[in-house]
Coordinates of C-alpha atoms and ligand atoms in Angstrom, one line a residue:
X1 CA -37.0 2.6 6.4
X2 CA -35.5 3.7 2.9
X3 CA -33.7 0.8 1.1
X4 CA -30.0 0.8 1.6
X5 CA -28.7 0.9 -2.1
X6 CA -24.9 2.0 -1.5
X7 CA -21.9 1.3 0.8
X8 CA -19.5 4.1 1.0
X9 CA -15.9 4.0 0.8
X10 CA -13.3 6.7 2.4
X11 CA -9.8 6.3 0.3
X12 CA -7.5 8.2 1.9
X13 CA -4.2 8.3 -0.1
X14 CA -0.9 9.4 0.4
X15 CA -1.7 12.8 -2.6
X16 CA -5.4 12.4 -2.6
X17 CA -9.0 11.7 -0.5
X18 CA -11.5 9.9 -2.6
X19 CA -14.7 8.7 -1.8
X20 CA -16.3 6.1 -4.0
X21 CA -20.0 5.2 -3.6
X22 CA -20.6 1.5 -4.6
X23 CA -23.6 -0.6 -5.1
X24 CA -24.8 -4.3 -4.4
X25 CA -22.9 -5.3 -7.8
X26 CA -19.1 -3.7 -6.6
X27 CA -20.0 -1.0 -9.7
X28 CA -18.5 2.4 -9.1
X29 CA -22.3 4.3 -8.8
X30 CA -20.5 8.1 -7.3
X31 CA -16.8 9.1 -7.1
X32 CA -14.8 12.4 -6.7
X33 CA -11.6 12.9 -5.5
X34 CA -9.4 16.1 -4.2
X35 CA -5.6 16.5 -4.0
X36 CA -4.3 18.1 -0.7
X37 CA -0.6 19.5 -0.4
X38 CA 2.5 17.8 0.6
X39 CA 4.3 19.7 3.0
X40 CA 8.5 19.0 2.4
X41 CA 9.9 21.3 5.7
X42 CA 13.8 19.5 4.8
X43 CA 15.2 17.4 2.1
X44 CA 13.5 14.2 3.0
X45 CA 10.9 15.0 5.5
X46 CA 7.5 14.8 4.3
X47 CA 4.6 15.9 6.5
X48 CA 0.7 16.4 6.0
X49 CA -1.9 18.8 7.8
X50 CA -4.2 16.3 9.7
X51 CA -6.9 18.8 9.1
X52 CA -6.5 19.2 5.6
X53 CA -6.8 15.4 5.2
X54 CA -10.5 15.3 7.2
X55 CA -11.4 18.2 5.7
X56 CA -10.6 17.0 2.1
X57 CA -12.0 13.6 2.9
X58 CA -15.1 15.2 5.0
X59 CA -15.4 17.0 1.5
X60 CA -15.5 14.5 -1.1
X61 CA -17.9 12.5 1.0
X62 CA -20.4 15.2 1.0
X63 CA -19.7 15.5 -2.9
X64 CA -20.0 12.1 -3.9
X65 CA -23.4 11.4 -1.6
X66 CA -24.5 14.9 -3.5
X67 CA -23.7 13.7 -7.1
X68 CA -25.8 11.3 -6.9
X69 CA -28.6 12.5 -4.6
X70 CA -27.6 9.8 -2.0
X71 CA -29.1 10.3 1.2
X72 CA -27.7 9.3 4.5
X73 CA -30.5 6.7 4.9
X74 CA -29.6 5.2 1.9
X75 CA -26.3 4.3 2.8
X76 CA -25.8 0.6 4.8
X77 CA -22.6 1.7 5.9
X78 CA -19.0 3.5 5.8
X79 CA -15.9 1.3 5.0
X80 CA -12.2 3.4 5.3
X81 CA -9.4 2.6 3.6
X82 CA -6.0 5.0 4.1
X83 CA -2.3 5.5 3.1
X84 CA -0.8 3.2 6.0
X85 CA 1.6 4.2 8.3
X86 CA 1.1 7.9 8.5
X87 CA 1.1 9.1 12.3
X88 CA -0.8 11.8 14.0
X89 CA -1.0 12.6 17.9
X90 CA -3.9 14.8 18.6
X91 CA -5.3 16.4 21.9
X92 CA -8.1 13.6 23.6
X93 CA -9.9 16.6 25.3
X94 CA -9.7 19.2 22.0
X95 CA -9.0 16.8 19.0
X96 CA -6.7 19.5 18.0
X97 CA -3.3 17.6 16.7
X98 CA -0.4 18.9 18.6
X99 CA 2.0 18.8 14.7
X100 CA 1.8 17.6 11.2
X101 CA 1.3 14.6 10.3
X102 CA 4.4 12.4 9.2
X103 CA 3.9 11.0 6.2
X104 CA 5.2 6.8 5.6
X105 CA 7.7 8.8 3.1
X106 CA 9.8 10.6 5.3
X107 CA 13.2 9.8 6.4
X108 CA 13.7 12.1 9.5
X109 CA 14.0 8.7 11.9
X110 CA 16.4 6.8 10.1
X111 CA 19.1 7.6 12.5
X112 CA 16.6 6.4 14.9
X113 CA 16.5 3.2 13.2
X114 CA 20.2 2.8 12.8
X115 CA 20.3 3.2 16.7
X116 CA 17.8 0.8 17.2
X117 CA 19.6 -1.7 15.0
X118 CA 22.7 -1.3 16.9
X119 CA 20.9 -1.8 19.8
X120 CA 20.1 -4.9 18.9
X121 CA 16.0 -4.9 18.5
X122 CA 16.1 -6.1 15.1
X123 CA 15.7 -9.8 15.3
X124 CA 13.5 -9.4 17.7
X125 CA 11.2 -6.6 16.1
X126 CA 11.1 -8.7 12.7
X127 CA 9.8 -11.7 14.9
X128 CA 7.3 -10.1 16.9
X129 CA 5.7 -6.9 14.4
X130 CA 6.4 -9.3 10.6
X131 CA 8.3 -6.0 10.0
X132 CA 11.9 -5.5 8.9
X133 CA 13.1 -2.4 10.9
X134 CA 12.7 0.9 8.8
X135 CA 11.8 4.4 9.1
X136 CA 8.7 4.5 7.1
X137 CA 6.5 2.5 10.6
X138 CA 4.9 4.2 12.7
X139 CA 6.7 3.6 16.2
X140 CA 9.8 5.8 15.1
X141 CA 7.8 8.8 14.2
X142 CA 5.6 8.4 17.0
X143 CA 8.5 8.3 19.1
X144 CA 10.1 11.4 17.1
X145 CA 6.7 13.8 18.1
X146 CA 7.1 12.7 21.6
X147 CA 10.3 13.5 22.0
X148 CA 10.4 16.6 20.0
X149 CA 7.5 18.5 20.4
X150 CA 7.4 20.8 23.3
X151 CA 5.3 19.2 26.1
X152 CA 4.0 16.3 24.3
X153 CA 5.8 13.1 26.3
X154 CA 4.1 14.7 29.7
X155 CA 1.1 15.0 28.1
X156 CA 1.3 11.6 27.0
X157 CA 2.2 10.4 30.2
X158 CA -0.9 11.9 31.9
X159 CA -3.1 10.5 29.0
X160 CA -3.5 13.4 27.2
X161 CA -2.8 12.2 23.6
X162 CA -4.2 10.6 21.4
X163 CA -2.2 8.5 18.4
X164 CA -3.4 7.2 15.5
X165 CA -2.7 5.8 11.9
X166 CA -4.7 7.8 9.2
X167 CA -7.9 5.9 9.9
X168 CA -8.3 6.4 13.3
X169 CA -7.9 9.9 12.9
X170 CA -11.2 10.0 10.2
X171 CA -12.7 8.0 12.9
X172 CA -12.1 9.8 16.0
X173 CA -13.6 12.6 13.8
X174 CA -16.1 11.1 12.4
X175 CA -17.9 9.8 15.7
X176 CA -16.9 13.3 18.0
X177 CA -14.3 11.7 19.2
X178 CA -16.3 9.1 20.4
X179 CA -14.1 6.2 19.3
X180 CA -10.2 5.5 19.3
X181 CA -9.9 2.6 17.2
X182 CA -7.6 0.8 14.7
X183 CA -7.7 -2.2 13.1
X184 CA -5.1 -4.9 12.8
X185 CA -4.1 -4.6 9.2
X186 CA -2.9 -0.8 10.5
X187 CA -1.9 -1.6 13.7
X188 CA 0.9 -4.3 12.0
X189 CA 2.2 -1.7 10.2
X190 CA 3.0 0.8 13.4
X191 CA 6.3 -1.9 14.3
X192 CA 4.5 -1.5 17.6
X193 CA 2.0 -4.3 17.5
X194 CA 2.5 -8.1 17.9
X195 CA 1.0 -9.6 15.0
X196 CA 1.2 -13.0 16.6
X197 CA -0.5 -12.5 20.0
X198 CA -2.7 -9.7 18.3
X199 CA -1.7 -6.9 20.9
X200 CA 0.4 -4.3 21.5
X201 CA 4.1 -5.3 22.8
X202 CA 5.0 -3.9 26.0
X203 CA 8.6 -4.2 25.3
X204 CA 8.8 -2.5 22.3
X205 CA 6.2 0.7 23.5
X206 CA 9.0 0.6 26.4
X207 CA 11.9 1.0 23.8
X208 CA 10.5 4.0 22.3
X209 CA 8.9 5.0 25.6
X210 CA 5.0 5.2 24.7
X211 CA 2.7 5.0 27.0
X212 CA 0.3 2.3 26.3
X213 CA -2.4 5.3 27.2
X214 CA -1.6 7.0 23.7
X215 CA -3.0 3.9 21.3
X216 CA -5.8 3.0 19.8
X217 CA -7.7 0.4 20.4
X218 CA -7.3 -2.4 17.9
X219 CA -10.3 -4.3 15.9
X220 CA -10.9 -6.6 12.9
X221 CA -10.8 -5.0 9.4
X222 CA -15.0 -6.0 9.2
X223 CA -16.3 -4.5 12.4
X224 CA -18.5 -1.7 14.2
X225 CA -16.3 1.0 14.7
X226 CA -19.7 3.3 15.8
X227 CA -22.0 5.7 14.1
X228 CA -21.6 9.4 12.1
X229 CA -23.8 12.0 12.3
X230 CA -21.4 14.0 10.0
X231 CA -23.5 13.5 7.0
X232 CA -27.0 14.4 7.5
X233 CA -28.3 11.3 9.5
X234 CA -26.3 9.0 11.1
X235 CA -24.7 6.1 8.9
X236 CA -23.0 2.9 10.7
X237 CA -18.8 2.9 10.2
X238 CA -18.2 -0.7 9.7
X239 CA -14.5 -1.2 8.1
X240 CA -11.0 -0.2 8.1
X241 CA -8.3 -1.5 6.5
X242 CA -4.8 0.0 5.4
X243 CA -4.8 0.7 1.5
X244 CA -2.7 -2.7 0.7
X245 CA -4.6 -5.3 2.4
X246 CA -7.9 -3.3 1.5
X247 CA -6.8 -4.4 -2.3
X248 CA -6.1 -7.7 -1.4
X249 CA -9.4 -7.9 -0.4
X250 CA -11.2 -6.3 -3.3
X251 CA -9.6 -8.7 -5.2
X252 CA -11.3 -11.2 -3.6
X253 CA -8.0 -12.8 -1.9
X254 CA -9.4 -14.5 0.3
X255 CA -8.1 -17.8 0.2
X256 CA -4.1 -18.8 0.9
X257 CA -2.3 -18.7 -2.5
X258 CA -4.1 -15.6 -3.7
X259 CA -2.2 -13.2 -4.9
X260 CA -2.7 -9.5 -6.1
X261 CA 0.3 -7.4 -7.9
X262 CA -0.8 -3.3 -8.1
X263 CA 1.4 -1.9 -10.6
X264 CA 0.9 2.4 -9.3
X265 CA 3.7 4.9 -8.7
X266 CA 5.3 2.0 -6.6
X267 CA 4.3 -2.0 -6.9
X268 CA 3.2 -3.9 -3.9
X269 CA 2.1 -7.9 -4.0
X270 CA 0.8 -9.1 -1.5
X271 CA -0.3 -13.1 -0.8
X272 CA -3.0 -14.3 1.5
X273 CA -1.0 -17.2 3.7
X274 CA -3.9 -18.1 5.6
X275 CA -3.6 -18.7 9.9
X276 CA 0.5 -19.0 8.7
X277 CA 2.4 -16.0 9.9
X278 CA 5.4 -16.7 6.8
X279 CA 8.9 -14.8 8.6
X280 CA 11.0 -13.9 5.7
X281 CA 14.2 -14.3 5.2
X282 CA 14.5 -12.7 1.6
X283 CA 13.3 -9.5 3.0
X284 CA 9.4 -10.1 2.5
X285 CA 7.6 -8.3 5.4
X286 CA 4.6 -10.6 7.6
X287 CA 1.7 -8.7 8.1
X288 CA -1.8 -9.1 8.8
X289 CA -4.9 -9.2 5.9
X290 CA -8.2 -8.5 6.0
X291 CA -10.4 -10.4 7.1
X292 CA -14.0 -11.1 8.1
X293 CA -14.9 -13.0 11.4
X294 CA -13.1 -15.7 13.1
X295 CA -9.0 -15.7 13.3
X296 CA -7.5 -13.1 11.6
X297 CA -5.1 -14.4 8.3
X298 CA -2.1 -13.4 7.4
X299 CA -0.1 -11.8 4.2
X300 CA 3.3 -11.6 2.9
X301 CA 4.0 -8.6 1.2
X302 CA 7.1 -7.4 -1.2
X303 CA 7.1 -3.7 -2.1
X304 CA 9.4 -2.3 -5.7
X305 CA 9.9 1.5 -4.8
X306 CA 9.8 3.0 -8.3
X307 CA 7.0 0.8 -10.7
X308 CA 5.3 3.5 -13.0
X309 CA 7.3 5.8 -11.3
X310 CA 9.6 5.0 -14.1
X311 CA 7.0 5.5 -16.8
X312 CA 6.8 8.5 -15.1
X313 CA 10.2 9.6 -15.5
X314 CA 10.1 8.6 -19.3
X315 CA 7.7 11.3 -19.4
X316 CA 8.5 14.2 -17.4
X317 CA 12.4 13.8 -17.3
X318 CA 13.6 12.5 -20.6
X319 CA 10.2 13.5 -22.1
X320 CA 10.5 10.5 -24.9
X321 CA 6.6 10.3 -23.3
X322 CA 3.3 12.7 -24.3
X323 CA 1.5 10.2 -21.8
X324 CA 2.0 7.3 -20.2
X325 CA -0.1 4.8 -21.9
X326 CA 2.2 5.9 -25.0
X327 CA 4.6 3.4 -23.5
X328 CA 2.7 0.4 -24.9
X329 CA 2.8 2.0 -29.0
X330 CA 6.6 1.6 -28.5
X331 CA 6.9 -1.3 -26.9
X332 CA 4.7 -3.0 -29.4
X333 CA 7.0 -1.4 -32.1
X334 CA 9.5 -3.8 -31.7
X335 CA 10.4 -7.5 -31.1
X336 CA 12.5 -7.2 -28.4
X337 CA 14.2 -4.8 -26.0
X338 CA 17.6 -5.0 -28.3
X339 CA 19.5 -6.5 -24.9
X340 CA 18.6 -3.4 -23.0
X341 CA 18.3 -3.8 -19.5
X342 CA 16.8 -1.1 -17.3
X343 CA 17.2 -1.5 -13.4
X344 CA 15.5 1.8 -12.1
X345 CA 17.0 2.1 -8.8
X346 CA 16.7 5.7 -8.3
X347 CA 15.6 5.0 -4.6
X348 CA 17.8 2.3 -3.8
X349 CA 16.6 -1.8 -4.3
X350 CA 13.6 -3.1 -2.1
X351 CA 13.0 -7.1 -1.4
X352 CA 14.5 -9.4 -2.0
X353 CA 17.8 -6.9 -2.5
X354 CA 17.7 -4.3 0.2
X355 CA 20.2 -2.2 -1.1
X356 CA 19.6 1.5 -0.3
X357 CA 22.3 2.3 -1.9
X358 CA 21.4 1.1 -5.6
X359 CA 20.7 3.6 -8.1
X360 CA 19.8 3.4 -11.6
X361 CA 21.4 1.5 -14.1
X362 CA 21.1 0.7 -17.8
X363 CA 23.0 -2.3 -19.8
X364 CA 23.7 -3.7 -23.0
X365 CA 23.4 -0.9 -25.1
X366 CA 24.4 -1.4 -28.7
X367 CA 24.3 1.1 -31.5
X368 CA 20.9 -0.2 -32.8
X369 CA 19.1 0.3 -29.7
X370 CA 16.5 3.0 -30.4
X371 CA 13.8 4.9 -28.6
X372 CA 11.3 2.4 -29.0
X373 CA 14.0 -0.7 -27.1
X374 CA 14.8 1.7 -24.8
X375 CA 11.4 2.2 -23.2
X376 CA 10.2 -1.2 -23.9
X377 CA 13.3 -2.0 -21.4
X378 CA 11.8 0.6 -18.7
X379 CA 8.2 -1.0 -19.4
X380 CA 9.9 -4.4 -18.8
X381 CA 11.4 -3.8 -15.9
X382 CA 8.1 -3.3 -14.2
X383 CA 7.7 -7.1 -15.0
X384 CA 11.0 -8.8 -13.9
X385 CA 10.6 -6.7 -10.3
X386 CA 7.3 -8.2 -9.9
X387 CA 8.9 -11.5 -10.9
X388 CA 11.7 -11.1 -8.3
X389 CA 8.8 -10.8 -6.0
X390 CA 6.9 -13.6 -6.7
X391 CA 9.9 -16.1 -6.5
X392 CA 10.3 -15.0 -3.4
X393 CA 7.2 -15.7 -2.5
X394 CA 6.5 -18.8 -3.9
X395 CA 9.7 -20.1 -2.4
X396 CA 9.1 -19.0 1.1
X397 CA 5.3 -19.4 1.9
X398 CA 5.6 -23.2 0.1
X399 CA 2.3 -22.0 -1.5
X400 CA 1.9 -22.4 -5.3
X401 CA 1.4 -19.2 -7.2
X402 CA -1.1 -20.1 -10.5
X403 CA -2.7 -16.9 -11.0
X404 CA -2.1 -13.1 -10.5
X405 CA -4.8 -10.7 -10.2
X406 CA -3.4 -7.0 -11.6
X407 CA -4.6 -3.6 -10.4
X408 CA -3.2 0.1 -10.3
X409 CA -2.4 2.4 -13.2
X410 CA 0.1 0.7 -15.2
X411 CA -2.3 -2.6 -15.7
X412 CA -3.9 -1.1 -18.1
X413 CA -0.6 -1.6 -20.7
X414 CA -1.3 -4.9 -22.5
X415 CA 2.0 -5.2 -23.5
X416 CA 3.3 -5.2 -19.7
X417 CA 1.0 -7.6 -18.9
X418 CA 1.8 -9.8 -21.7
X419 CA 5.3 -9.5 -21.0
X420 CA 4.8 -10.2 -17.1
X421 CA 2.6 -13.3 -17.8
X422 CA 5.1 -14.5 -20.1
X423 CA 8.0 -13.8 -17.5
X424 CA 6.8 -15.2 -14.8
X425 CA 4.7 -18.5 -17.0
X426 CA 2.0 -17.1 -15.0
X427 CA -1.9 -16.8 -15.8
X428 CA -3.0 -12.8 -15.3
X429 CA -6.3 -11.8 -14.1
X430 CA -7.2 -8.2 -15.0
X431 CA -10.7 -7.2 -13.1
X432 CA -13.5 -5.0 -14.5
X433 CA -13.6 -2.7 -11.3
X434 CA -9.5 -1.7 -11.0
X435 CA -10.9 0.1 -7.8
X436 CA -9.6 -2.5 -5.9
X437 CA -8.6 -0.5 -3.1
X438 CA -11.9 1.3 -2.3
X439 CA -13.7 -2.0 -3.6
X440 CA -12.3 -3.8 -0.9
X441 CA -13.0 -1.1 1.8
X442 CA -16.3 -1.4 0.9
X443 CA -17.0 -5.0 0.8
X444 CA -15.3 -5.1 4.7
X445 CA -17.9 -2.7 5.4
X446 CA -20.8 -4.0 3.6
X447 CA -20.0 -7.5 5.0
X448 CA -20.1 -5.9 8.4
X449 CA -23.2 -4.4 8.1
X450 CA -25.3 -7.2 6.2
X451 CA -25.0 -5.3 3.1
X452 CA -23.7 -8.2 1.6
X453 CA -24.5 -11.8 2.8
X454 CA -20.7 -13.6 2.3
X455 CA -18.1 -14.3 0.5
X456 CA -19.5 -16.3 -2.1
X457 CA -21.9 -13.4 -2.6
X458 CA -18.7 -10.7 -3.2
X459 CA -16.9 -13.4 -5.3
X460 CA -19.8 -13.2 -8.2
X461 CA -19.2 -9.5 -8.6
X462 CA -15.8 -9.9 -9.4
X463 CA -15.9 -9.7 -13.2
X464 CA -12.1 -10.5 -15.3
X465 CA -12.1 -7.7 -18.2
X466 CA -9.3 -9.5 -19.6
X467 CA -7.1 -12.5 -19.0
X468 CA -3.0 -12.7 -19.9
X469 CA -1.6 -16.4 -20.5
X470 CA 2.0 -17.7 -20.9
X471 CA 3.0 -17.8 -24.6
X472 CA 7.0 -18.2 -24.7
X473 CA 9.1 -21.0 -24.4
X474 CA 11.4 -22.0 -21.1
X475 CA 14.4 -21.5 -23.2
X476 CA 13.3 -17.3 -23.7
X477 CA 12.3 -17.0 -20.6
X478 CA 15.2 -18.3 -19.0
X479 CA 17.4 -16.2 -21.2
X480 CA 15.4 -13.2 -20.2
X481 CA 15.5 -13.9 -16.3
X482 CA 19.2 -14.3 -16.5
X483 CA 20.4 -11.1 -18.2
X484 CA 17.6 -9.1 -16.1
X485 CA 19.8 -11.1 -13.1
X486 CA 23.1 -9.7 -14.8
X487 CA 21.9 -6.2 -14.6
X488 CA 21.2 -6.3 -11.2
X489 CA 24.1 -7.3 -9.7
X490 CA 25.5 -4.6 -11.7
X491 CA 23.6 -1.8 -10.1
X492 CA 24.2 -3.9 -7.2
X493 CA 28.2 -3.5 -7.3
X494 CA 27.9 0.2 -8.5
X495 CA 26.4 0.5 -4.7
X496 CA 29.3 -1.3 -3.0
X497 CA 31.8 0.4 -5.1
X498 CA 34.3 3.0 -3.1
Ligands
ADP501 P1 -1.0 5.6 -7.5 O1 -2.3 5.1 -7.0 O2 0.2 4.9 -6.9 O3 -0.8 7.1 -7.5 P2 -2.0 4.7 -10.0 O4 -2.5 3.3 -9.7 O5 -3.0 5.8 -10.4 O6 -0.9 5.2 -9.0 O7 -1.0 4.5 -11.3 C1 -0.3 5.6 -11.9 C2 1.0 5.1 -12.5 O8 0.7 4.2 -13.5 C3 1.8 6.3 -13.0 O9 3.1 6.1 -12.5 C4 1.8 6.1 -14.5 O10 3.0 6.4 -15.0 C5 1.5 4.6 -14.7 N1 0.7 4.3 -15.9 C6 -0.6 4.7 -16.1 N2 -1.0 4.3 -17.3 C7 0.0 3.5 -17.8 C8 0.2 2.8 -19.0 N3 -0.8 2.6 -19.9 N4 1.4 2.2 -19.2 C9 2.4 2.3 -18.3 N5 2.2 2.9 -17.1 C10 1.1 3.6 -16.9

């Protein structure tokens, strides 16, 4: 038999499938990556064609095994990694999907929610799923196709259906519908799964009226989902794991205390809390991590809606941005922001806030304040969400918070990093490989398949690139913290305002 000299990972993202081939050192060996369309039927729905995301992701498989010349006998083994909480229902006997997909994004159940709420379910949702009751989970869109598309809830009901979360849609597809599988770090993100006793809850699928004949069957992150022929030989699928907790991983958080911040369009941090199931009460949701083997751990997890999102805007919007990484030059142009203070609440405030109603707000501007302050203040605002974050985590997991491993597109600014190490008196790790996601897709899968031996074995491939270290006093930090505190209650009252 031909040595096995890569694992593959499927990264299946909310505006992109990637594939990335990796070898036994976590380097990047084969990657290529393909956009698919966003399909906006009305302001605020946002759907996806289930086909178009196989076939993209069928694609850049093929690709990236081609680049390379890797043959399917070369590969120990397939680890998936997806945009979480995406819901498609397709046909058990056809595999054809009876509608689009909804995408996490859209907002088309939020009345649904509201009822629900009213209803009462929410204390008892957040204690069973980890999950604060919101649109963006599966169960409300799941319950959405059922009850709107023609036929489908007496199909369901004679076992018709099939439903899945984006990665058990590749894998249906992927074994010929073979397998209906999910894993737990998906399944806790459906607000249909108990993350507790590790099953689906009865009285929740019999709120929304799913039959329990619809779901997937639910597995550890590291396991053998089955085989593909898809590729020219048959290579062993041996990991899933929803994009977050897949990073987590890759960032070899594997112990509770670890901590990863991802700084992309959005920013999630996420903290491994061990066999402790943290409930929130600042709005943190409780969800379930990777793991390998043996009881499953758990994660808290704090999500800012608009991270370089607002870089973003800088650019395209206001256009005082050619590029993004232009943001650093200006920030570094100054000393300070001038006593500008940017909340960019253009989608409302996330934990620990939850106000939908938030928009953005700028403060403290003084004739002085130039181009340069001004997006040093949008730069910095990355930082004190993330800090917002982390106090809220450090104050309700107990857990001590010493160092902050960094991924995603905006960890590349020095400046933000510096600025966020500084804020928080925190030591940042930035890794070599900022594949995190993919990385830890692969590793699950690897693990699996005896690719690689353990932990300890994944640990010495993580390399730091660079390292960011506290460097102001108590006094400026304090000062920093408590006008960033200022602004917020101001875009805070701007919501409550009649
Ligand atoms: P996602 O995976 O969420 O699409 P990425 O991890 O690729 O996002 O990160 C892209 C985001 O990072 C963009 O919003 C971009 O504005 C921001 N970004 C990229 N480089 C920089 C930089 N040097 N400084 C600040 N923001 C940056």
């Amino acid at each position: 038999m031909k040595e096995k000299n890569y694992v593959i990972a499927m990264d299946q993202g909310t505006t992109s499938s990637r594939c990335i081939l990796f070898d036994r050192q976590g380097k990047v060996c084969s990657v290529v990556q393909k956009e698919f369309p966003q399909i906006y039927p009305q302001p605020g729905w946002v759907e996806h064609n289930p086909m178009e995301i196989l076939s993209t992701q069928m694609g850049v498989t093929m690709e990236a095994m081609q680049k390379i010349d890797a043959r399917p006998d070369e590969i120990a083994a397939i680890g998936i990694t997806n945009q979480r909480e995406t819901t498609v229902v397709w046909d058990a006997a056809t595999g054809a999907p009876i509608c689009n997909a909804i995408v996490w994004q859209c907002r088309r159940t939020a009345d649904r929610i509201e009822r629900l709420r009213r209803d009462g379910w929410a204390e008892t949702i957040q204690r069973r799923t980890g999950l604060i009751p919101d649109a963006y989970f599966s169960a409300s869109k799941l319950a959405w196709i059922l009850d709107n598309i023609p036929g489908a809830r007496k199909r369901a009901e004679r076992g018709e259906l099939r439903f899945g979360t984006v990665d058990s849609w590749l894998i249906w597809n992927l074994t010929g519908g073979k397998v209906h599988a999910t894993d737990y770090t998906n399944a806790s993100r459906t607000m249909l799964f108990d993350i507790h006793q590790l099953c689906w809850d009865q009285e929740i699928l019999d709120y929304f009226h799913i039959p329990h004949s619809i779901l997937p069957q639910v597995c550890p992150s590291s396991h053998r989902y089955g085989t593909t022929e898809k590729f020219g030989g048959s290579i062993p699928i041996t990991a899933s794991a929803g994009d977050q907790q897949a990073a987590l991983f890759g960032q070899c958080g594997f112990d509770p205390g670890d901590v990863k911040s991802t700084y992309g369009t959005g920013g999630f941090l996420l903290m491994n809390t061990g066999s402790d199931a943290v409930q929130s009460t600042k709005g943190l949701l409780t969800t379930i991590a990777a793991s390998v083997g043996g009881p499953v751990s758990y994660a808290v997890e704090g999500s800012i809606f608009v991270a370089g999102a607002a870089i973003q805007w800088l650019r395209d919007e206001l256009r005082l941005l050619r590029d993004a990484p232009q943001s650093e030059r200006y920030c570094t142009a100054v000393e300070d922001a001038h006593g500008v203070y940017v909340v960019p609440a253009f989608a409302g405030l996330g934990a620990p806030y939850w106000e939908p109603y938030a928009r953005g707000t700028i403060l403290g501007l003084t004739r002085g304040v130039s181009k340069e302050h001004f997006v040093r203040a949008v730069v910095e605002s990355l930082a004190y969400q993330t800090n917002d974050l982390l106090l809220a985590m450090k104050e309700e997991s107990g857990l001590p918070i010493t160092s902050l491993k960094v991924d995603g597109g905006a960890s590349a600014n020095n400046f933000l990093m510096q600025f966020q190490a500084d804020l928080s008196n925190i030591r940042l790790e930035r890794p070599q490989c900022i594949e995190t996601t993919a990385l830890g897709a692969a590793y699950l899968a690897g693990l699996s398949a005896g690719y690689w031996k353990d932990l300890d074995e994944i640990r010495a491939n993580w390399g730091r690139e660079r390292e960011f270290l506290p460097s102001i006093s108590e006094a400026k930090r304090d000062a920093l913290i408590k006008g960033w505190n200022r602004a917020v209650r101001c875009a805070l009252a701007w919501a409550r305002e009649d």
